[in-house]
Amino acid sequence: MTDTEPAESETGTGTGPTGVDPAATVRGAGAGTDAGTAAARVRRAAMFTALAAIAPLCVVGVALTASTRLEGLIVAVGLVLALGVLREWSLDGYTRTAVFTLAFTGVNWLVAALTAASPITFVPFALIGSLLASGRRRHRKLWVGALAVVVAASGATALLPRPPTVLLVGQYVLLPLLGTLFVAGVIVVCEYGWTVVRRLERARETERELAIAHERMRFAGDLHDIHGHSLHVIKLKAAYAQTLVRSGDTAAAEAELAEIRGLAADAITSTRELAHARHQLNLPAELENTRRLGEAAGIAVEIRYDPDADRAHPLLAQVLREATTNLLRHAHPRTVGITASSARIEITNDGLTADADPEPELSGLARLRDRLVAAGGDLHVSTTRTTFTVAAHLDRSAVGDHRDTGPGTESR
């Protein structure tokens, strides 16, 4: 009864050229709590759909067929046990409790048939049996058919102590047979929808991981382009400087060493710019990057920005990048709303859980706040029961000042 679909894997670490930690994106947006919440939501939807299709017929059936309160109570106890198993509904198998409950409700149905009690007593037995039979991926139709035959055969025992009549056969043989097929059909349809949704979730996570792998490959290629030539030149100059030292030409050797030091400094600067994508640090590019990451993570991103956002200070773009990193790494939002202009940006996500800290500790955002204050602006963080909002603004005088704003920040 196990689902043979492969589980997604979590990959290694590294930081892409967009400034987002890919491993953190996988952990935050794909695995763990987010996947568990989505699975629970789909399971609840399947359970409520099954109950909506079966429960009304059970209530009507008990009202029409139960001749005493005891019969109604017996059926109610069986349904409560069936609901307990339904709450544990899983595509990956059941506990021994389900098998015990199946046996108990089966005996109840057999006794009800022998005593000519309410024929609706078969429903708990059929429901639990359908849950177990539908979990058999191989030969599922055969298992469901066998269950229907067993339920009908158990009901046929009502004909042993009394003469068979059309009404008796219809109540204890035909009705249980068709009812079991109906219940099993509802369960199979619900599980089919559940399986489709789970496959879509896994396909979305695969797409997310492929996007992260693509970013990592781009970063590796850019890093190779930066360091390949520089390291080769440094190696040749170091060998030449060593030759000059041995020959006693210290002045020329010192000049070569100075050039080596300059090449190393340039490589460090280029690496820092690559790591923080400073050469692409503008607000429209970061807005598009956030939209793309949100789509890969299954998050609906709504962006509203003024046409003058092209002239926004790079610090606002860094705030957006930091907020994007944080919500992918620490939150599990379904929607993100972004309002941006040349002097202000506000990012709100609905991924705040009930047990989240209303005043989370900030590190990257705190450093950005200091830099915004120094540039004549400010940064505020606010929360509600379900939302987390980061808002930053700069004075109009700072708009258009695209000077170097310092190294990038780490995520909160």
Coordinates of C-alpha atoms in Angstrom, one line a residue:
M1 CA 0.0 0.0 0.0
T2 CA 3.0 2.3 -0.4
D3 CA 3.2 5.0 -3.0
T4 CA 6.1 4.3 -5.3
E5 CA 6.6 7.9 -6.4
P6 CA 10.2 9.0 -5.7
A7 CA 10.7 11.5 -2.9
E8 CA 12.4 14.8 -3.7
S9 CA 16.0 15.3 -2.6
E10 CA 17.5 18.3 -1.0
T11 CA 20.7 19.4 -2.7
G12 CA 23.9 21.1 -1.5
T13 CA 24.7 24.6 -0.6
G14 CA 25.9 27.7 -2.5
T15 CA 24.7 31.2 -3.3
G16 CA 23.4 32.0 -6.8
P17 CA 24.1 35.2 -8.7
T18 CA 20.7 36.5 -7.6
G19 CA 22.0 36.7 -4.0
V20 CA 19.6 33.9 -2.8
D21 CA 21.0 30.9 -1.0
P22 CA 19.8 28.0 -3.3
A23 CA 19.9 25.4 -0.5
A24 CA 17.9 27.7 1.7
T25 CA 15.4 28.1 -1.1
V26 CA 15.0 24.4 -1.3
R27 CA 14.6 24.0 2.4
G28 CA 12.3 26.9 2.9
A29 CA 10.1 26.7 -0.2
G30 CA 10.1 23.0 -1.0
A31 CA 10.5 20.7 1.8
G32 CA 9.6 20.5 5.5
T33 CA 6.7 22.3 6.8
D34 CA 5.4 23.7 3.5
A35 CA 5.2 20.2 1.9
G36 CA 3.6 18.9 5.1
T37 CA 1.0 21.7 5.1
A38 CA 0.1 21.1 1.5
A39 CA -0.3 17.4 2.0
A40 CA -2.5 17.9 5.0
R41 CA -4.7 20.4 3.1
V42 CA -5.2 18.0 0.2
R43 CA -5.9 15.1 2.6
R44 CA -8.6 17.1 4.4
A45 CA -10.2 18.1 1.1
A46 CA -10.3 14.4 0.1
M47 CA -11.8 13.4 3.5
F48 CA -14.5 16.1 3.4
T49 CA -15.4 15.2 -0.2
A50 CA -15.8 11.5 0.8
L51 CA -17.9 12.5 3.9
A52 CA -20.1 14.8 1.8
A53 CA -20.9 12.0 -0.6
I54 CA -21.4 9.2 1.9
A55 CA -22.7 10.7 5.2
P56 CA -26.1 12.1 3.9
L57 CA -27.0 8.7 2.5
C58 CA -26.1 7.0 5.7
V59 CA -28.2 9.4 7.8
V60 CA -31.2 8.8 5.5
G61 CA -30.7 5.1 5.4
V62 CA -30.5 4.8 9.2
A63 CA -33.7 7.0 9.6
L64 CA -35.6 4.7 7.1
T65 CA -34.4 1.3 8.2
A66 CA -33.5 1.4 11.9
S67 CA -36.5 0.0 13.9
T68 CA -35.0 0.6 17.3
R69 CA -32.7 3.0 19.0
L70 CA -30.2 0.2 19.6
E71 CA -29.9 -0.5 15.9
G72 CA -29.3 3.2 15.3
L73 CA -26.7 3.2 18.1
I74 CA -24.9 0.2 16.6
V75 CA -24.7 1.9 13.2
A76 CA -23.5 5.1 14.8
V77 CA -20.7 3.3 16.7
G78 CA -19.6 1.7 13.5
L79 CA -19.6 5.1 11.7
V80 CA -17.5 6.7 14.5
L81 CA -14.9 3.9 14.2
A82 CA -14.9 4.4 10.4
L83 CA -14.4 8.1 10.9
G84 CA -11.4 7.4 13.1
V85 CA -9.8 5.4 10.2
L86 CA -10.8 8.1 7.8
R87 CA -8.9 10.7 9.8
E88 CA -5.8 8.5 9.3
W89 CA -6.5 8.3 5.6
S90 CA -3.1 8.1 3.8
L91 CA -1.7 7.1 0.4
D92 CA 1.2 5.4 2.1
G93 CA -0.6 2.7 4.2
Y94 CA -2.5 2.3 7.4
T95 CA -1.8 1.1 11.0
R96 CA -2.9 -2.1 12.5
T97 CA -5.8 -0.2 14.1
A98 CA -7.5 0.0 10.7
V99 CA -7.3 -3.8 10.3
F100 CA -8.8 -4.3 13.8
T101 CA -11.6 -1.8 13.0
L102 CA -12.3 -3.6 9.7
A103 CA -12.7 -6.9 11.6
F104 CA -14.9 -5.3 14.2
T105 CA -17.3 -3.6 11.8
G106 CA -17.3 -6.8 9.7
V107 CA -18.6 -8.8 12.7
N108 CA -21.1 -6.0 13.4
W109 CA -22.5 -6.3 9.8
L110 CA -22.6 -10.1 10.0
V111 CA -24.6 -10.0 13.3
A112 CA -26.9 -7.3 11.9
A113 CA -27.6 -9.5 8.9
L114 CA -28.3 -12.6 11.0
T115 CA -30.7 -10.6 13.3
A116 CA -32.3 -8.7 10.4
A117 CA -31.2 -5.4 12.0
S118 CA -30.7 -2.2 9.9
P119 CA -29.2 -3.1 6.5
I120 CA -27.2 0.2 6.6
T121 CA -24.9 -1.4 9.2
F122 CA -22.8 -2.5 6.2
V123 CA -21.6 1.1 5.5
P124 CA -18.8 1.3 8.1
F125 CA -17.5 -2.1 7.0
A126 CA -17.6 -1.1 3.4
L127 CA -16.0 2.3 4.0
I128 CA -13.0 0.9 6.0
G129 CA -12.6 -1.9 3.5
S130 CA -12.7 0.5 0.6
L131 CA -10.0 2.6 2.2
L132 CA -7.8 -0.4 2.6
A133 CA -8.6 -1.9 -0.8
S134 CA -8.0 1.4 -2.7
G135 CA -4.5 1.5 -1.2
R136 CA -3.7 -1.6 -3.3
R137 CA -2.2 0.0 -6.4
R138 CA -2.0 -3.3 -8.2
H139 CA -5.2 -5.1 -9.0
R140 CA -7.3 -2.4 -7.3
K141 CA -10.5 -3.3 -9.2
L142 CA -10.1 -6.9 -8.1
W143 CA -9.7 -5.9 -4.5
V144 CA -12.8 -3.7 -4.6
G145 CA -14.8 -6.4 -6.4
A146 CA -13.8 -8.9 -3.7
L147 CA -14.8 -6.5 -1.0
A148 CA -18.2 -6.0 -2.5
V149 CA -18.7 -9.8 -2.8
V150 CA -17.7 -10.3 0.8
V151 CA -20.1 -7.6 2.1
A152 CA -22.9 -9.0 0.0
A153 CA -22.1 -12.6 1.1
S154 CA -22.1 -11.5 4.7
G155 CA -25.5 -9.8 4.2
A156 CA -26.8 -13.0 2.5
T157 CA -26.6 -14.7 5.9
A158 CA -29.9 -12.9 6.7
L159 CA -31.5 -15.5 4.4
L160 CA -30.4 -18.5 6.5
P161 CA -32.8 -18.3 9.4
R162 CA -35.8 -16.9 7.4
P163 CA -37.3 -17.6 4.0
P164 CA -35.9 -15.5 1.1
T165 CA -38.0 -12.8 -0.3
V166 CA -37.4 -10.1 -2.9
L167 CA -37.4 -7.4 -0.2
L168 CA -34.9 -9.4 2.0
V169 CA -32.6 -10.0 -0.9
G170 CA -32.7 -6.4 -1.9
Q171 CA -32.0 -5.1 1.6
Y172 CA -29.2 -7.5 2.6
V173 CA -27.6 -8.6 -0.7
L174 CA -28.3 -6.1 -3.5
L175 CA -28.2 -2.9 -1.5
P176 CA -24.8 -3.8 0.3
L177 CA -23.3 -4.9 -3.0
L178 CA -24.2 -1.7 -4.9
G179 CA -23.6 0.4 -1.8
T180 CA -20.1 -1.0 -1.3
L181 CA -19.3 -0.3 -5.0
F182 CA -20.5 3.3 -4.6
V183 CA -18.5 3.9 -1.4
A184 CA -15.4 2.3 -3.0
G185 CA -15.9 4.5 -6.1
V186 CA -16.1 7.7 -4.0
I187 CA -12.8 6.7 -2.2
V188 CA -11.0 5.8 -5.4
V189 CA -12.0 9.1 -7.1
C190 CA -10.9 11.1 -4.0
E191 CA -7.6 9.2 -3.9
Y192 CA -7.1 9.8 -7.6
G193 CA -7.5 13.6 -7.2
W194 CA -5.3 13.4 -4.1
T195 CA -2.6 11.6 -6.1
V196 CA -2.8 14.1 -9.0
V197 CA -2.4 17.0 -6.6
R198 CA 0.6 15.4 -4.9
R199 CA 2.3 14.7 -8.2
L200 CA 1.8 18.3 -9.2
E201 CA 3.3 19.5 -5.9
R202 CA 6.3 17.2 -6.6
A203 CA 6.6 18.5 -10.1
R204 CA 6.6 22.0 -8.8
E205 CA 9.4 21.2 -6.4
T206 CA 11.4 19.6 -9.2
E207 CA 11.0 22.7 -11.3
R208 CA 12.1 24.8 -8.3
E209 CA 15.2 22.6 -7.9
L210 CA 16.0 22.8 -11.6
A211 CA 15.8 26.6 -11.4
I212 CA 18.2 26.6 -8.5
A213 CA 20.6 24.3 -10.3
H214 CA 20.5 26.6 -13.3
E215 CA 21.4 29.6 -11.1
R216 CA 24.2 27.6 -9.5
M217 CA 25.6 26.6 -13.0
R218 CA 25.5 30.3 -14.1
F219 CA 27.3 31.3 -11.0
A220 CA 29.9 28.6 -11.5
G221 CA 30.4 29.7 -15.1
D222 CA 30.8 33.4 -14.1
L223 CA 33.2 32.5 -11.3
H224 CA 35.3 30.5 -13.7
D225 CA 35.4 33.4 -16.2
I226 CA 36.5 35.8 -13.4
H227 CA 39.2 33.6 -11.9
G228 CA 40.4 31.5 -14.8
H229 CA 42.5 34.3 -16.4
S230 CA 43.5 36.0 -13.2
L231 CA 44.8 32.9 -11.5
H232 CA 46.8 31.9 -14.6
V233 CA 48.4 35.4 -14.8
I234 CA 49.1 35.3 -11.1
K235 CA 50.8 31.9 -11.5
L236 CA 53.0 33.1 -14.3
K237 CA 54.0 36.4 -12.6
A238 CA 54.8 34.6 -9.3
A239 CA 57.1 32.2 -11.2
Y240 CA 58.7 35.2 -12.9
A241 CA 59.1 37.1 -9.6
Q242 CA 60.8 34.0 -8.1
T243 CA 63.2 34.0 -11.0
L244 CA 64.0 37.7 -10.5
V245 CA 64.6 37.1 -6.7
R246 CA 67.1 34.4 -7.5
S247 CA 68.9 36.6 -10.0
G248 CA 69.1 39.4 -7.5
D249 CA 66.9 41.9 -9.3
T250 CA 64.8 42.8 -6.3
A251 CA 63.3 46.0 -7.8
A252 CA 61.8 44.1 -10.7
A253 CA 60.7 41.4 -8.4
E254 CA 58.9 43.9 -6.1
A255 CA 57.2 45.4 -9.1
E256 CA 55.9 41.9 -10.2
L257 CA 54.7 41.2 -6.6
A258 CA 52.9 44.5 -6.6
E259 CA 51.1 43.6 -9.8
I260 CA 50.2 40.2 -8.3
R261 CA 48.8 41.9 -5.3
G262 CA 46.7 44.2 -7.6
L263 CA 45.5 41.2 -9.6
A264 CA 44.4 39.4 -6.4
A265 CA 42.6 42.5 -5.2
D266 CA 40.8 42.9 -8.5
A267 CA 39.8 39.2 -8.3
I268 CA 38.4 39.7 -4.8
T269 CA 36.4 42.7 -5.9
S270 CA 35.1 40.9 -8.9
T271 CA 34.1 38.0 -6.8
R272 CA 32.3 40.2 -4.3
E273 CA 30.4 41.9 -7.1
L274 CA 29.5 38.6 -8.6
A275 CA 28.3 37.1 -5.2
H276 CA 26.0 40.1 -4.6
A277 CA 25.2 40.7 -8.3
R278 CA 26.0 44.4 -7.7
H279 CA 26.3 45.0 -11.4
Q280 CA 22.6 44.1 -11.8
L281 CA 21.4 45.7 -8.6
N282 CA 18.5 47.7 -9.8
L283 CA 14.9 47.6 -8.6
P284 CA 13.2 46.5 -11.9
A285 CA 15.6 43.6 -12.2
E286 CA 15.1 42.6 -8.6
L287 CA 11.3 42.8 -9.0
E288 CA 11.5 40.4 -12.0
N289 CA 13.8 38.1 -10.1
T290 CA 11.4 38.0 -7.2
R291 CA 8.5 37.2 -9.5
R292 CA 10.5 34.4 -11.1
L293 CA 11.5 32.9 -7.8
G294 CA 7.9 33.1 -6.6
E295 CA 6.6 31.3 -9.6
A296 CA 9.2 28.6 -9.2
A297 CA 8.3 28.2 -5.5
G298 CA 4.5 28.2 -6.2
I299 CA 3.9 31.6 -4.7
A300 CA 1.6 34.2 -6.2
V301 CA 3.5 37.4 -6.5
E302 CA 1.6 40.7 -7.1
I303 CA 3.7 43.6 -8.0
R304 CA 2.6 47.3 -8.2
Y305 CA 5.3 49.9 -9.0
D306 CA 5.5 53.4 -10.4
P307 CA 7.2 54.0 -13.7
D308 CA 9.9 56.0 -11.9
A309 CA 11.0 52.9 -10.1
D310 CA 13.8 52.6 -12.6
R311 CA 15.5 55.5 -10.8
A312 CA 15.2 53.8 -7.4
H313 CA 18.2 53.7 -5.0
P314 CA 20.1 50.4 -5.1
L315 CA 19.4 50.1 -1.3
L316 CA 15.7 49.5 -2.1
A317 CA 16.6 46.7 -4.5
Q318 CA 18.8 45.2 -1.7
V319 CA 15.8 45.4 0.7
L320 CA 13.7 43.5 -1.8
R321 CA 16.3 40.9 -2.3
E322 CA 16.8 40.4 1.4
A323 CA 13.0 40.2 2.0
T324 CA 12.7 37.7 -0.8
T325 CA 15.5 35.6 0.7
N326 CA 13.9 35.7 4.1
L327 CA 10.4 34.7 3.0
L328 CA 11.8 31.8 0.9
R329 CA 14.0 30.7 3.8
H330 CA 11.9 31.3 6.9
A331 CA 8.2 31.6 5.8
H332 CA 5.9 29.5 3.7
P333 CA 3.7 32.1 2.0
R334 CA 1.0 31.6 -0.6
T335 CA 0.9 35.2 -1.8
V336 CA 3.3 38.1 -1.7
G337 CA 2.4 41.7 -2.4
I338 CA 5.0 44.2 -3.5
T339 CA 4.5 48.0 -3.8
A340 CA 7.5 49.9 -5.2
S341 CA 8.4 53.4 -6.3
S342 CA 11.6 55.3 -6.7
A343 CA 11.6 56.2 -3.0
R344 CA 9.8 53.4 -1.2
I345 CA 9.2 49.7 -1.3
E346 CA 6.9 47.5 0.8
I347 CA 6.9 43.7 0.8
T348 CA 4.0 41.7 2.5
N349 CA 3.7 37.9 2.6
D350 CA 1.1 35.8 4.3
G351 CA 3.5 33.1 5.5
L352 CA 3.5 34.0 9.2
T353 CA 2.4 31.0 11.2
A354 CA 0.5 31.1 14.5
D355 CA 3.6 30.0 16.5
A356 CA 6.0 32.5 14.8
D357 CA 7.8 35.1 16.8
P358 CA 5.9 38.4 16.4
E359 CA 9.2 40.3 16.8
P360 CA 11.7 38.1 14.9
E361 CA 15.4 38.7 15.3
L362 CA 16.9 40.5 12.3
S363 CA 20.4 40.5 11.0
G364 CA 20.5 41.3 7.3
L365 CA 17.5 43.6 7.6
A366 CA 19.0 45.2 10.6
R367 CA 22.2 46.1 8.7
L368 CA 20.2 47.3 5.8
R369 CA 18.2 49.5 8.2
D370 CA 21.5 51.1 9.4
R371 CA 22.5 51.8 5.9
L372 CA 19.1 53.2 5.0
V373 CA 19.2 55.6 8.0
A374 CA 22.7 56.7 7.0
A375 CA 21.3 57.4 3.5
G376 CA 18.4 59.5 4.9
G377 CA 15.7 56.8 5.0
D378 CA 14.4 54.1 7.3
L379 CA 13.2 50.5 7.4
H380 CA 10.3 49.1 9.4
V381 CA 9.1 45.6 10.0
S382 CA 5.5 44.9 11.1
T383 CA 3.4 41.8 11.6
T384 CA -0.2 40.7 11.9
R385 CA -1.6 37.3 12.8
T386 CA -0.7 35.9 9.4
T387 CA 1.3 38.5 7.5
F388 CA 4.9 39.8 7.7
T389 CA 5.6 43.2 6.1
V390 CA 8.9 44.9 5.4
A391 CA 8.7 48.6 4.4
A392 CA 11.7 50.8 3.5
H393 CA 11.8 54.4 2.2
L394 CA 14.4 57.0 1.3
D395 CA 14.2 60.8 1.1
R396 CA 13.6 62.1 -2.4
S397 CA 17.1 63.7 -2.3
A398 CA 18.6 60.2 -2.2
V399 CA 16.7 59.0 -5.2
G400 CA 19.0 58.6 -8.3
D401 CA 22.1 58.4 -6.1
H402 CA 23.5 55.1 -7.3
R403 CA 26.9 55.2 -5.7
D404 CA 28.4 52.1 -4.2
T405 CA 26.2 51.1 -1.2
G406 CA 28.6 48.7 0.3
P407 CA 28.7 44.9 0.4
G408 CA 25.6 42.8 0.3
T409 CA 23.9 41.5 3.3
E410 CA 23.3 38.1 4.7
S411 CA 19.8 36.7 5.2
R412 CA 18.0 37.0 8.4

